[in-house]
mmCIF file of N, CA and C and ligand atoms in Angstrom:
data_model
loop_
_atom_site.group_PDB
_atom_site.id
_atom_site.type_symbol
_atom_site.label_atom_id
_atom_site.label_comp_id
_atom_site.label_asym_id
_atom_site.label_seq_id
_atom_site.Cartn_x
_atom_site.Cartn_y
_atom_site.Cartn_z
ATOM 1 N N MET A 1 2.772 11.647 -11.372
ATOM 2 C CA MET A 1 2.000 10.823 -9.821
ATOM 3 C C MET A 1 1.812 11.734 -8.645
ATOM 4 N N LEU A 2 0.834 11.329 -7.879
ATOM 5 C CA LEU A 2 0.653 11.910 -6.507
ATOM 6 C C LEU A 2 1.696 12.325 -5.652
ATOM 7 N N ASP A 3 1.644 13.235 -5.089
ATOM 8 C CA ASP A 3 3.150 13.857 -3.487
ATOM 9 C C ASP A 3 2.021 13.181 -2.551
ATOM 10 N N LEU A 4 3.223 12.067 -1.854
ATOM 11 C CA LEU A 4 2.412 11.918 -0.292
ATOM 12 C C LEU A 4 1.480 12.775 0.064
ATOM 13 N N ARG A 5 2.225 13.715 0.035
ATOM 14 C CA ARG A 5 1.742 14.800 1.140
ATOM 15 C C ARG A 5 0.248 15.601 0.194
ATOM 16 N N GLU A 6 -0.061 15.335 -0.693
ATOM 17 C CA GLU A 6 -1.162 16.076 -1.146
ATOM 18 C C GLU A 6 -2.357 15.049 -1.291
ATOM 19 N N LEU A 7 -1.766 13.857 -0.623
ATOM 20 C CA LEU A 7 -2.860 13.101 -0.799
ATOM 21 C C LEU A 7 -3.731 13.485 0.918
ATOM 22 N N TYR A 8 -3.140 13.754 2.033
ATOM 23 C CA TYR A 8 -3.249 14.644 3.141
ATOM 24 C C TYR A 8 -4.141 15.608 3.158
ATOM 25 N N GLN A 9 -5.519 15.435 1.803
ATOM 26 C CA GLN A 9 -5.646 17.245 2.445
ATOM 27 C C GLN A 9 -6.101 17.434 3.612
ATOM 28 N N GLN A 10 -6.439 19.026 3.485
ATOM 29 C CA GLN A 10 -7.179 19.671 4.704
ATOM 30 C C GLN A 10 -8.323 19.218 5.382
ATOM 31 N N VAL A 11 -8.850 18.302 4.860
ATOM 32 C CA VAL A 11 -10.491 17.891 4.986
ATOM 33 C C VAL A 11 -9.965 16.717 5.298
ATOM 34 N N ILE A 12 -9.511 16.097 5.156
ATOM 35 C CA ILE A 12 -8.722 14.634 5.826
ATOM 36 C C ILE A 12 -8.359 14.883 6.720
ATOM 37 N N LEU A 13 -7.449 15.396 6.994
ATOM 38 C CA LEU A 13 -6.408 16.170 8.470
ATOM 39 C C LEU A 13 -8.078 16.621 9.375
ATOM 40 N N ASP A 14 -8.652 17.402 9.022
ATOM 41 C CA ASP A 14 -9.455 18.007 10.281
ATOM 42 C C ASP A 14 -10.482 16.849 10.301
ATOM 43 N N HIS A 15 -10.786 15.764 9.369
ATOM 44 C CA HIS A 15 -11.962 14.342 10.235
ATOM 45 C C HIS A 15 -11.017 13.672 10.792
ATOM 46 N N ASN A 16 -9.699 13.333 10.842
ATOM 47 C CA ASN A 16 -8.980 12.865 11.694
ATOM 48 C C ASN A 16 -8.712 13.183 13.092
ATOM 49 N N LYS A 17 -8.240 14.505 12.783
ATOM 50 C CA LYS A 17 -8.344 15.205 14.077
ATOM 51 C C LYS A 17 -9.421 15.636 14.895
ATOM 52 N N SER A 18 -10.655 15.715 14.438
ATOM 53 C CA SER A 18 -12.012 15.416 14.482
ATOM 54 C C SER A 18 -13.017 14.609 14.738
ATOM 55 N N PRO A 19 -13.117 13.434 14.427
ATOM 56 C CA PRO A 19 -13.713 12.180 13.359
ATOM 57 C C PRO A 19 -15.169 12.760 14.008
ATOM 58 N N HIS A 20 -15.819 12.835 13.169
ATOM 59 C CA HIS A 20 -18.025 13.137 13.639
ATOM 60 C C HIS A 20 -18.123 11.761 13.384
ATOM 61 N N ASN A 21 -19.377 12.027 14.738
ATOM 62 C CA ASN A 21 -19.657 10.449 15.464
ATOM 63 C C ASN A 21 -19.002 9.725 15.773
ATOM 64 N N PHE A 22 -17.731 10.066 16.309
ATOM 65 C CA PHE A 22 -17.049 9.053 16.838
ATOM 66 C C PHE A 22 -17.509 8.723 18.354
ATOM 67 N N ARG A 23 -18.363 7.726 18.374
ATOM 68 C CA ARG A 23 -18.635 7.192 19.676
ATOM 69 C C ARG A 23 -19.665 6.041 19.730
ATOM 70 N N GLU A 24 -19.982 4.978 20.455
ATOM 71 C CA GLU A 24 -20.819 3.722 20.128
ATOM 72 C C GLU A 24 -22.223 4.456 20.610
ATOM 73 N N LEU A 25 -22.672 3.626 19.478
ATOM 74 C CA LEU A 25 -23.781 3.728 20.214
ATOM 75 C C LEU A 25 -25.344 3.063 20.694
ATOM 76 N N VAL A 26 -25.518 3.123 21.866
ATOM 77 C CA VAL A 26 -25.937 2.660 23.412
ATOM 78 C C VAL A 26 -27.602 2.003 22.042
ATOM 79 N N ASP A 27 -28.478 2.297 21.567
ATOM 80 C CA ASP A 27 -29.368 2.182 21.161
ATOM 81 C C ASP A 27 -29.172 1.343 19.411
ATOM 82 N N ALA A 28 -27.512 0.810 19.316
ATOM 83 C CA ALA A 28 -27.495 0.143 17.671
ATOM 84 C C ALA A 28 -28.064 -1.053 17.391
ATOM 85 N N ASN A 29 -29.505 -0.790 16.457
ATOM 86 C CA ASN A 29 -29.257 -2.753 16.730
ATOM 87 C C ASN A 29 -29.001 -3.520 15.755
ATOM 88 N N ARG A 30 -27.452 -2.612 14.935
ATOM 89 C CA ARG A 30 -26.939 -3.861 14.243
ATOM 90 C C ARG A 30 -24.744 -3.231 13.859
ATOM 91 N N SER A 31 -24.436 -3.629 14.176
ATOM 92 C CA SER A 31 -22.731 -3.440 14.273
ATOM 93 C C SER A 31 -21.889 -4.363 13.562
ATOM 94 N N ALA A 32 -20.642 -3.902 13.080
ATOM 95 C CA ALA A 32 -19.398 -4.954 12.663
ATOM 96 C C ALA A 32 -18.584 -4.109 13.291
ATOM 97 N N GLU A 33 -17.469 -5.228 13.012
ATOM 98 C CA GLU A 33 -16.414 -4.428 13.493
ATOM 99 C C GLU A 33 -15.061 -4.590 12.337
ATOM 100 N N GLY A 34 -14.042 -4.223 11.848
ATOM 101 C CA GLY A 34 -13.622 -4.130 10.601
ATOM 102 C C GLY A 34 -12.540 -4.220 11.305
ATOM 103 N N TYR A 35 -11.356 -5.135 10.591
ATOM 104 C CA TYR A 35 -9.796 -5.183 10.698
ATOM 105 C C TYR A 35 -9.278 -4.678 9.451
ATOM 106 N N ASN A 36 -7.992 -3.892 8.985
ATOM 107 C CA ASN A 36 -7.086 -3.881 8.150
ATOM 108 C C ASN A 36 -6.086 -4.485 8.399
ATOM 109 N N PRO A 37 -5.408 -5.371 8.402
ATOM 110 C CA PRO A 37 -3.791 -5.615 9.079
ATOM 111 C C PRO A 37 -3.206 -5.361 8.395
ATOM 112 N N LEU A 38 -2.629 -5.225 7.476
ATOM 113 C CA LEU A 38 -1.704 -4.596 6.237
ATOM 114 C C LEU A 38 -1.233 -2.766 7.395
ATOM 115 N N CYS A 39 -2.221 -2.241 7.860
ATOM 116 C CA CYS A 39 -2.107 -0.924 8.451
ATOM 117 C C CYS A 39 -2.678 -0.962 9.696
ATOM 118 N N GLY A 40 -2.889 -2.304 10.236
ATOM 119 C CA GLY A 40 -3.448 -2.085 11.852
ATOM 120 C C GLY A 40 -4.648 -1.072 12.297
ATOM 121 N N ASP A 41 -5.037 -0.604 11.155
ATOM 122 C CA ASP A 41 -6.936 0.568 11.440
ATOM 123 C C ASP A 41 -7.631 -0.586 12.003
ATOM 124 N N LYS A 42 -8.899 -0.836 13.261
ATOM 125 C CA LYS A 42 -9.563 -1.536 13.764
ATOM 126 C C LYS A 42 -10.569 -0.538 13.998
ATOM 127 N N PHE A 43 -11.633 -0.900 13.182
ATOM 128 C CA PHE A 43 -13.208 -0.034 13.674
ATOM 129 C C PHE A 43 -14.199 -0.502 14.104
ATOM 130 N N SER A 44 -15.300 -0.642 14.493
ATOM 131 C CA SER A 44 -16.361 -0.506 14.719
ATOM 132 C C SER A 44 -17.657 0.398 14.299
ATOM 133 N N VAL A 45 -18.225 -0.196 13.714
ATOM 134 C CA VAL A 45 -19.606 0.575 13.174
ATOM 135 C C VAL A 45 -20.445 0.183 13.975
ATOM 136 N N TYR A 46 -21.140 1.384 13.781
ATOM 137 C CA TYR A 46 -23.123 1.003 14.525
ATOM 138 C C TYR A 46 -23.952 1.581 14.107
ATOM 139 N N LEU A 47 -24.995 0.993 13.958
ATOM 140 C CA LEU A 47 -26.694 1.529 13.253
ATOM 141 C C LEU A 47 -27.595 1.395 13.925
ATOM 142 N N LYS A 48 -27.504 2.416 13.540
ATOM 143 C CA LYS A 48 -29.520 2.092 13.932
ATOM 144 C C LYS A 48 -30.420 1.818 12.702
ATOM 145 N N LEU A 49 -31.079 1.302 12.331
ATOM 146 C CA LEU A 49 -31.580 0.732 11.647
ATOM 147 C C LEU A 49 -33.157 1.004 11.636
ATOM 148 N N GLU A 50 -33.944 1.706 10.397
ATOM 149 C CA GLU A 50 -35.332 1.954 11.226
ATOM 150 C C GLU A 50 -36.254 1.361 9.774
ATOM 151 N N ASP A 51 -37.013 0.362 9.633
ATOM 152 C CA ASP A 51 -37.348 0.626 8.614
ATOM 153 C C ASP A 51 -36.759 1.120 6.244
ATOM 154 N N GLY A 52 -35.510 0.287 6.659
ATOM 155 C CA GLY A 52 -34.120 0.173 5.941
ATOM 156 C C GLY A 52 -33.528 1.996 5.927
ATOM 157 N N ARG A 53 -33.723 2.095 6.443
ATOM 158 C CA ARG A 53 -32.888 3.277 6.527
ATOM 159 C C ARG A 53 -32.882 3.490 7.419
ATOM 160 N N ILE A 54 -30.864 4.402 7.480
ATOM 161 C CA ILE A 54 -30.261 4.440 8.541
ATOM 162 C C ILE A 54 -30.104 5.645 10.102
ATOM 163 N N ASP A 55 -31.211 5.626 10.301
ATOM 164 C CA ASP A 55 -31.415 6.335 11.853
ATOM 165 C C ASP A 55 -30.244 7.002 12.103
ATOM 166 N N ASP A 56 -29.193 6.089 12.695
ATOM 167 C CA ASP A 56 -28.487 6.664 13.718
ATOM 168 C C ASP A 56 -26.847 5.968 12.665
ATOM 169 N N ILE A 57 -25.927 6.262 13.046
ATOM 170 C CA ILE A 57 -24.344 5.458 12.607
ATOM 171 C C ILE A 57 -23.470 5.952 12.911
ATOM 172 N N THR A 58 -22.635 5.215 13.902
ATOM 173 C CA THR A 58 -21.346 6.324 14.127
ATOM 174 C C THR A 58 -20.164 5.208 14.501
ATOM 175 N N PHE A 59 -18.930 5.433 14.476
ATOM 176 C CA PHE A 59 -17.774 4.220 14.476
ATOM 177 C C PHE A 59 -17.333 4.594 15.977
ATOM 178 N N GLN A 60 -15.791 3.968 16.080
ATOM 179 C CA GLN A 60 -15.451 3.582 17.349
ATOM 180 C C GLN A 60 -13.713 2.468 16.463
ATOM 181 N N GLY A 61 -12.654 3.486 17.482
ATOM 182 C CA GLY A 61 -11.619 1.951 17.253
ATOM 183 C C GLY A 61 -10.816 3.609 16.662
ATOM 184 N N SER A 62 -9.256 2.762 15.832
ATOM 185 C CA SER A 62 -8.324 3.716 15.809
ATOM 186 C C SER A 62 -7.774 3.266 14.736
ATOM 187 N N GLY A 63 -6.857 4.114 13.538
ATOM 188 C CA GLY A 63 -6.323 3.924 12.496
ATOM 189 C C GLY A 63 -5.456 4.963 12.179
ATOM 190 N N CYS A 64 -5.062 3.737 10.958
ATOM 191 C CA CYS A 64 -4.175 6.416 10.293
ATOM 192 C C CYS A 64 -5.108 6.746 9.800
ATOM 193 N N ALA A 65 -4.860 8.474 9.105
ATOM 194 C CA ALA A 65 -5.284 9.277 9.248
ATOM 195 C C ALA A 65 -6.972 9.338 8.064
ATOM 196 N N ILE A 66 -6.305 8.392 6.916
ATOM 197 C CA ILE A 66 -7.025 7.495 5.607
ATOM 198 C C ILE A 66 -8.781 7.130 6.182
ATOM 199 N N SER A 67 -8.127 6.276 7.250
ATOM 200 C CA SER A 67 -9.059 4.865 7.610
ATOM 201 C C SER A 67 -10.127 6.245 8.469
ATOM 202 N N LYS A 68 -9.358 6.615 9.136
ATOM 203 C CA LYS A 68 -10.064 7.318 10.263
ATOM 204 C C LYS A 68 -11.307 8.806 9.514
ATOM 205 N N ALA A 69 -10.151 9.428 8.703
ATOM 206 C CA ALA A 69 -10.971 9.985 7.898
ATOM 207 C C ALA A 69 -12.358 9.629 6.681
ATOM 208 N N SER A 70 -12.618 8.524 6.230
ATOM 209 C CA SER A 70 -13.036 7.800 5.808
ATOM 210 C C SER A 70 -14.019 7.529 6.769
ATOM 211 N N ALA A 71 -13.748 7.021 8.086
ATOM 212 C CA ALA A 71 -15.237 6.199 8.596
ATOM 213 C C ALA A 71 -16.034 7.911 8.990
ATOM 214 N N SER A 72 -14.985 8.798 9.943
ATOM 215 C CA SER A 72 -16.026 9.794 9.481
ATOM 216 C C SER A 72 -16.634 10.768 8.635
ATOM 217 N N MET A 73 -16.806 11.126 7.503
ATOM 218 C CA MET A 73 -17.257 11.447 6.183
ATOM 219 C C MET A 73 -18.378 10.529 6.125
ATOM 220 N N MET A 74 -18.289 9.147 5.698
ATOM 221 C CA MET A 74 -19.193 8.441 5.716
ATOM 222 C C MET A 74 -20.460 8.499 6.555
ATOM 223 N N THR A 75 -20.029 8.395 7.836
ATOM 224 C CA THR A 75 -21.108 8.716 8.494
ATOM 225 C C THR A 75 -22.029 9.782 8.846
ATOM 226 N N SER A 76 -21.139 10.798 8.485
ATOM 227 C CA SER A 76 -21.887 12.448 8.438
ATOM 228 C C SER A 76 -22.524 12.222 6.896
ATOM 229 N N LEU A 77 -22.316 11.533 6.017
ATOM 230 C CA LEU A 77 -22.764 11.137 4.909
ATOM 231 C C LEU A 77 -24.013 10.636 4.463
ATOM 232 N N LEU A 78 -24.071 9.539 5.966
ATOM 233 C CA LEU A 78 -24.878 8.098 5.324
ATOM 234 C C LEU A 78 -26.543 8.128 6.344
ATOM 235 N N LYS A 79 -26.006 9.163 7.497
ATOM 236 C CA LYS A 79 -27.342 9.581 8.558
ATOM 237 C C LYS A 79 -28.246 9.798 7.585
ATOM 238 N N GLY A 80 -29.560 9.133 8.149
ATOM 239 C CA GLY A 80 -31.134 9.945 7.367
ATOM 240 C C GLY A 80 -30.630 8.918 5.994
ATOM 241 N N GLN A 81 -29.941 7.952 5.663
ATOM 242 C CA GLN A 81 -30.152 7.279 4.344
ATOM 243 C C GLN A 81 -30.193 6.254 3.839
ATOM 244 N N SER A 82 -31.323 5.752 2.898
ATOM 245 C CA SER A 82 -31.235 5.097 3.183
ATOM 246 C C SER A 82 -30.560 3.737 2.853
ATOM 247 N N VAL A 83 -30.723 2.367 3.255
ATOM 248 C CA VAL A 83 -30.170 1.116 2.385
ATOM 249 C C VAL A 83 -28.939 1.281 1.363
ATOM 250 N N GLU A 84 -30.318 1.656 0.345
ATOM 251 C CA GLU A 84 -30.062 1.005 -0.958
ATOM 252 C C GLU A 84 -28.988 2.356 -1.534
ATOM 253 N N GLU A 85 -29.317 3.645 -0.574
ATOM 254 C CA GLU A 85 -28.119 4.907 -0.997
ATOM 255 C C GLU A 85 -27.363 4.585 -0.643
ATOM 256 N N ALA A 86 -27.103 3.989 0.925
ATOM 257 C CA ALA A 86 -25.707 3.644 1.188
ATOM 258 C C ALA A 86 -25.341 2.799 0.229
ATOM 259 N N GLU A 87 -25.473 1.737 0.053
ATOM 260 C CA GLU A 87 -24.849 0.908 -0.423
ATOM 261 C C GLU A 87 -24.407 1.682 -2.649
ATOM 262 N N ALA A 88 -25.362 2.675 -3.194
ATOM 263 C CA ALA A 88 -25.234 2.730 -4.147
ATOM 264 C C ALA A 88 -23.664 3.710 -3.841
ATOM 265 N N LEU A 89 -23.988 4.637 -2.640
ATOM 266 C CA LEU A 89 -22.693 5.766 -2.096
ATOM 267 C C LEU A 89 -21.452 4.848 -2.397
ATOM 268 N N PHE A 90 -21.659 3.320 -1.717
ATOM 269 C CA PHE A 90 -20.398 3.064 -1.291
ATOM 270 C C PHE A 90 -19.935 2.751 -3.228
ATOM 271 N N GLY A 91 -20.659 2.064 -3.701
ATOM 272 C CA GLY A 91 -20.195 1.627 -5.021
ATOM 273 C C GLY A 91 -19.154 2.613 -5.663
ATOM 274 N N LYS A 92 -19.905 3.318 -5.841
ATOM 275 C CA LYS A 92 -19.127 4.862 -6.526
ATOM 276 C C LYS A 92 -17.769 5.341 -5.440
ATOM 277 N N PHE A 93 -18.489 4.735 -4.572
ATOM 278 C CA PHE A 93 -16.826 5.519 -3.719
ATOM 279 C C PHE A 93 -15.988 4.425 -3.935
ATOM 280 N N HIS A 94 -16.181 3.064 -4.079
ATOM 281 C CA HIS A 94 -15.174 2.235 -4.030
ATOM 282 C C HIS A 94 -14.583 2.225 -5.650
ATOM 283 N N ASP A 95 -15.745 2.658 -6.706
ATOM 284 C CA ASP A 95 -14.884 3.078 -7.628
ATOM 285 C C ASP A 95 -13.457 4.251 -8.183
ATOM 286 N N LEU A 96 -13.582 5.504 -6.825
ATOM 287 C CA LEU A 96 -13.600 6.060 -7.139
ATOM 288 C C LEU A 96 -11.802 6.353 -6.938
ATOM 289 N N VAL A 97 -12.166 4.709 -5.536
ATOM 290 C CA VAL A 97 -10.636 5.062 -5.014
ATOM 291 C C VAL A 97 -9.909 3.690 -5.358
ATOM 292 N N ALA A 98 -10.780 3.116 -5.840
ATOM 293 C CA ALA A 98 -10.343 1.071 -6.416
ATOM 294 C C ALA A 98 -10.374 0.932 -8.010
ATOM 295 N N GLY A 99 -11.377 1.562 -8.547
ATOM 296 C CA GLY A 99 -12.283 0.946 -9.864
ATOM 297 C C GLY A 99 -11.257 1.227 -11.273
ATOM 298 N N ASP A 100 -11.681 0.747 -12.126
ATOM 299 C CA ASP A 100 -10.692 1.233 -13.334
ATOM 300 C C ASP A 100 -11.518 2.235 -13.948
ATOM 301 N N THR A 101 -12.655 2.581 -13.529
ATOM 302 C CA THR A 101 -12.702 4.099 -14.692
ATOM 303 C C THR A 101 -13.493 4.549 -12.879
ATOM 304 N N SER A 102 -12.802 6.073 -13.357
ATOM 305 C CA SER A 102 -13.488 6.685 -12.110
ATOM 306 C C SER A 102 -14.877 7.450 -12.479
ATOM 307 N N PRO A 103 -15.708 7.610 -11.046
ATOM 308 C CA PRO A 103 -16.929 8.391 -11.332
ATOM 309 C C PRO A 103 -16.906 9.903 -11.030
ATOM 310 N N ASP A 104 -18.106 9.903 -11.869
ATOM 311 C CA ASP A 104 -18.361 11.902 -12.186
ATOM 312 C C ASP A 104 -18.229 11.997 -10.587
ATOM 313 N N LEU A 105 -17.243 13.219 -10.863
ATOM 314 C CA LEU A 105 -16.755 13.761 -9.309
ATOM 315 C C LEU A 105 -17.597 14.010 -8.180
ATOM 316 N N GLU A 106 -18.998 14.820 -9.062
ATOM 317 C CA GLU A 106 -19.997 15.303 -8.197
ATOM 318 C C GLU A 106 -20.867 14.740 -8.069
ATOM 319 N N GLU A 107 -21.007 13.583 -8.476
ATOM 320 C CA GLU A 107 -21.930 12.289 -8.022
ATOM 321 C C GLU A 107 -21.509 11.494 -6.695
ATOM 322 N N VAL A 108 -19.923 12.453 -6.051
ATOM 323 C CA VAL A 108 -19.430 11.537 -5.184
ATOM 324 C C VAL A 108 -19.102 12.411 -3.632
ATOM 325 N N GLY A 109 -19.726 13.767 -4.199
ATOM 326 C CA GLY A 109 -19.874 14.803 -3.486
ATOM 327 C C GLY A 109 -18.256 15.294 -2.244
ATOM 328 N N LYS A 110 -18.688 15.329 -1.464
ATOM 329 C CA LYS A 110 -17.400 15.564 -0.525
ATOM 330 C C LYS A 110 -16.580 14.293 -0.598
ATOM 331 N N LEU A 111 -16.614 13.397 -0.440
ATOM 332 C CA LEU A 111 -16.356 12.599 -1.166
ATOM 333 C C LEU A 111 -14.853 12.377 -2.209
ATOM 334 N N ALA A 112 -14.747 12.995 -2.822
ATOM 335 C CA ALA A 112 -13.934 13.564 -3.996
ATOM 336 C C ALA A 112 -12.517 13.467 -3.229
ATOM 337 N N VAL A 113 -12.251 14.389 -1.775
ATOM 338 C CA VAL A 113 -10.668 14.228 -1.233
ATOM 339 C C VAL A 113 -9.888 12.713 -1.296
ATOM 340 N N PHE A 114 -11.101 12.016 -1.185
ATOM 341 C CA PHE A 114 -10.304 9.914 -1.373
ATOM 342 C C PHE A 114 -9.951 9.836 -3.252
ATOM 343 N N ALA A 115 -9.884 11.015 -3.899
ATOM 344 C CA ALA A 115 -9.359 10.385 -5.374
ATOM 345 C C ALA A 115 -8.150 9.985 -5.472
ATOM 346 N N GLY A 116 -7.164 10.905 -4.252
ATOM 347 C CA GLY A 116 -5.489 10.190 -4.551
ATOM 348 C C GLY A 116 -5.110 8.963 -3.966
ATOM 349 N N VAL A 117 -6.437 8.151 -3.051
ATOM 350 C CA VAL A 117 -5.733 6.994 -2.759
ATOM 351 C C VAL A 117 -5.868 6.229 -3.981
ATOM 352 N N LYS A 118 -6.642 6.050 -4.860
ATOM 353 C CA LYS A 118 -6.293 5.732 -6.109
ATOM 354 C C LYS A 118 -4.271 5.135 -6.566
ATOM 355 N N GLU A 119 -3.761 6.019 -6.339
ATOM 356 C CA GLU A 119 -2.554 6.049 -7.010
ATOM 357 C C GLU A 119 -1.368 5.544 -5.714
ATOM 358 N N PHE A 120 -1.685 5.150 -3.994
ATOM 359 C CA PHE A 120 -1.412 4.324 -3.285
ATOM 360 C C PHE A 120 -2.332 2.601 -3.149
ATOM 361 N N PRO A 121 -1.941 1.975 -3.649
ATOM 362 C CA PRO A 121 -2.199 0.830 -3.285
ATOM 363 C C PRO A 121 -2.344 0.231 -2.403
ATOM 364 N N THR A 122 -2.202 0.613 -1.276
ATOM 365 C CA THR A 122 -1.689 -0.495 0.127
ATOM 366 C C THR A 122 -2.566 1.200 0.935
ATOM 367 N N ARG A 123 -3.041 2.065 0.461
ATOM 368 C CA ARG A 123 -4.069 2.964 1.289
ATOM 369 C C ARG A 123 -5.188 3.098 0.747
ATOM 370 N N ILE A 124 -5.668 1.928 -0.022
ATOM 371 C CA ILE A 124 -7.246 2.133 -0.779
ATOM 372 C C ILE A 124 -8.217 0.635 0.272
ATOM 373 N N LYS A 125 -7.462 -0.073 1.055
ATOM 374 C CA LYS A 125 -7.612 -0.553 2.167
ATOM 375 C C LYS A 125 -8.084 0.627 3.277
ATOM 376 N N CYS A 126 -7.013 1.178 3.760
ATOM 377 C CA CYS A 126 -7.676 1.896 4.710
ATOM 378 C C CYS A 126 -9.133 3.141 4.187
ATOM 379 N N ALA A 127 -8.763 3.285 2.886
ATOM 380 C CA ALA A 127 -9.756 4.226 2.674
ATOM 381 C C ALA A 127 -11.095 2.998 2.998
ATOM 382 N N THR A 128 -11.504 1.830 2.045
ATOM 383 C CA THR A 128 -12.529 1.130 1.934
ATOM 384 C C THR A 128 -12.928 0.561 3.838
ATOM 385 N N LEU A 129 -11.978 0.362 4.676
ATOM 386 C CA LEU A 129 -11.968 -0.231 5.647
ATOM 387 C C LEU A 129 -13.804 -0.020 5.899
ATOM 388 N N ALA A 130 -13.616 1.035 6.869
ATOM 389 C CA ALA A 130 -15.820 1.426 7.288
ATOM 390 C C ALA A 130 -16.259 1.054 6.298
ATOM 391 N N TRP A 131 -16.532 0.990 5.076
ATOM 392 C CA TRP A 131 -17.692 0.776 3.994
ATOM 393 C C TRP A 131 -17.735 -0.700 4.290
ATOM 394 N N HIS A 132 -16.929 -1.297 3.871
ATOM 395 C CA HIS A 132 -16.837 -2.814 4.350
ATOM 396 C C HIS A 132 -17.338 -3.346 5.620
ATOM 397 N N THR A 133 -17.044 -2.455 6.756
ATOM 398 C CA THR A 133 -17.728 -2.605 8.030
ATOM 399 C C THR A 133 -19.570 -2.874 7.752
ATOM 400 N N LEU A 134 -19.092 -1.280 8.017
ATOM 401 C CA LEU A 134 -20.929 -0.758 7.580
ATOM 402 C C LEU A 134 -21.515 -1.768 6.883
ATOM 403 N N LYS A 135 -21.030 -2.487 5.421
ATOM 404 C CA LYS A 135 -21.640 -3.576 5.229
ATOM 405 C C LYS A 135 -21.980 -4.718 5.731
ATOM 406 N N ALA A 136 -21.176 -4.798 6.230
ATOM 407 C CA ALA A 136 -20.947 -6.518 7.333
ATOM 408 C C ALA A 136 -21.741 -5.686 8.348
ATOM 409 N N ALA A 137 -22.530 -4.616 8.286
ATOM 410 C CA ALA A 137 -23.225 -3.833 10.181
ATOM 411 C C ALA A 137 -24.658 -4.372 8.924
ATOM 412 N N LEU A 138 -24.244 -3.787 7.666
ATOM 413 C CA LEU A 138 -26.240 -4.249 7.542
ATOM 414 C C LEU A 138 -26.547 -5.316 7.247
ATOM 415 N N ARG A 139 -25.902 -6.805 6.886
ATOM 416 C CA ARG A 139 -25.815 -8.005 6.541
ATOM 417 C C ARG A 139 -26.542 -8.607 8.217
ATOM 418 N N GLY A 140 -26.448 -7.768 9.073
ATOM 419 C CA GLY A 140 -26.098 -9.338 10.280
ATOM 420 C C GLY A 140 -25.703 -8.308 11.469
ATOM 421 N N LYS A 141 -25.980 -8.782 12.730
ATOM 422 C CA LYS A 141 -24.861 -8.066 14.005
ATOM 423 C C LYS A 141 -23.924 -9.447 14.077
ATOM 424 N N GLY A 142 -22.812 -7.638 14.516
ATOM 425 C CA GLY A 142 -21.922 -8.591 15.677
ATOM 426 C C GLY A 142 -20.757 -9.231 14.305
ATOM 427 N N ASP A 143 -20.662 -8.657 13.325
ATOM 428 C CA ASP A 143 -19.897 -9.686 11.765
ATOM 429 C C ASP A 143 -18.221 -9.465 11.813
ATOM 430 N N HIS A 144 -17.525 -10.207 11.758
ATOM 431 C CA HIS A 144 -15.961 -9.241 11.454
ATOM 432 C C HIS A 144 -15.455 -9.639 10.491
ATOM 433 N N VAL A 145 -15.337 -8.568 10.553
ATOM 434 C CA VAL A 145 -14.874 -8.365 8.921
ATOM 435 C C VAL A 145 -12.988 -7.808 9.057
ATOM 436 N N THR A 146 -12.424 -8.838 7.617
ATOM 437 C CA THR A 146 -10.866 -7.943 7.339
ATOM 438 C C THR A 146 -10.974 -7.890 6.931
ATOM 439 N N THR A 147 -9.650 -7.269 6.066
ATOM 440 C CA THR A 147 -9.788 -6.263 4.969
ATOM 441 C C THR A 147 -8.347 -7.284 4.103
ATOM 442 N N GLU A 148 -8.122 -8.630 4.905
ATOM 443 C CA GLU A 148 -6.720 -9.976 4.136
ATOM 444 C C GLU A 148 -8.264 -10.461 3.722
HETATM 445 ZN ZN1 LIG B 201 -4.449 2.367 7.127
#
């Protein structure tokens, strides 16, 4: 069993303190709001989609360190990626934090810092909130998602 302190690796703390792409995207053509009532995490994800590619991606809102760091890292990794690549990475990330089998850590890259989340079931929804919100944004504008 992991110690809870080990879950909060430095990279997570750094992203929480200075999140990347933390702003509203004025020329977004997709957005969604996500809410995790278990923890109180609430984020909006903004996308500028062009020809099936994520031209720009930002987020805003508030939440715990895990949810904010996850959103921050997600936006950094997905900028410039295709929708298919984004969905594939979400699949691997979901396996990493909640799946029965773990993906190859090399395939998830920097997201590997969230591997410890699996041992803390109440934190899984924090880690995946931004990704579920992204999925809603990809489906259409103005969706609201909740983890419950
Ligand atoms: Zn949380």
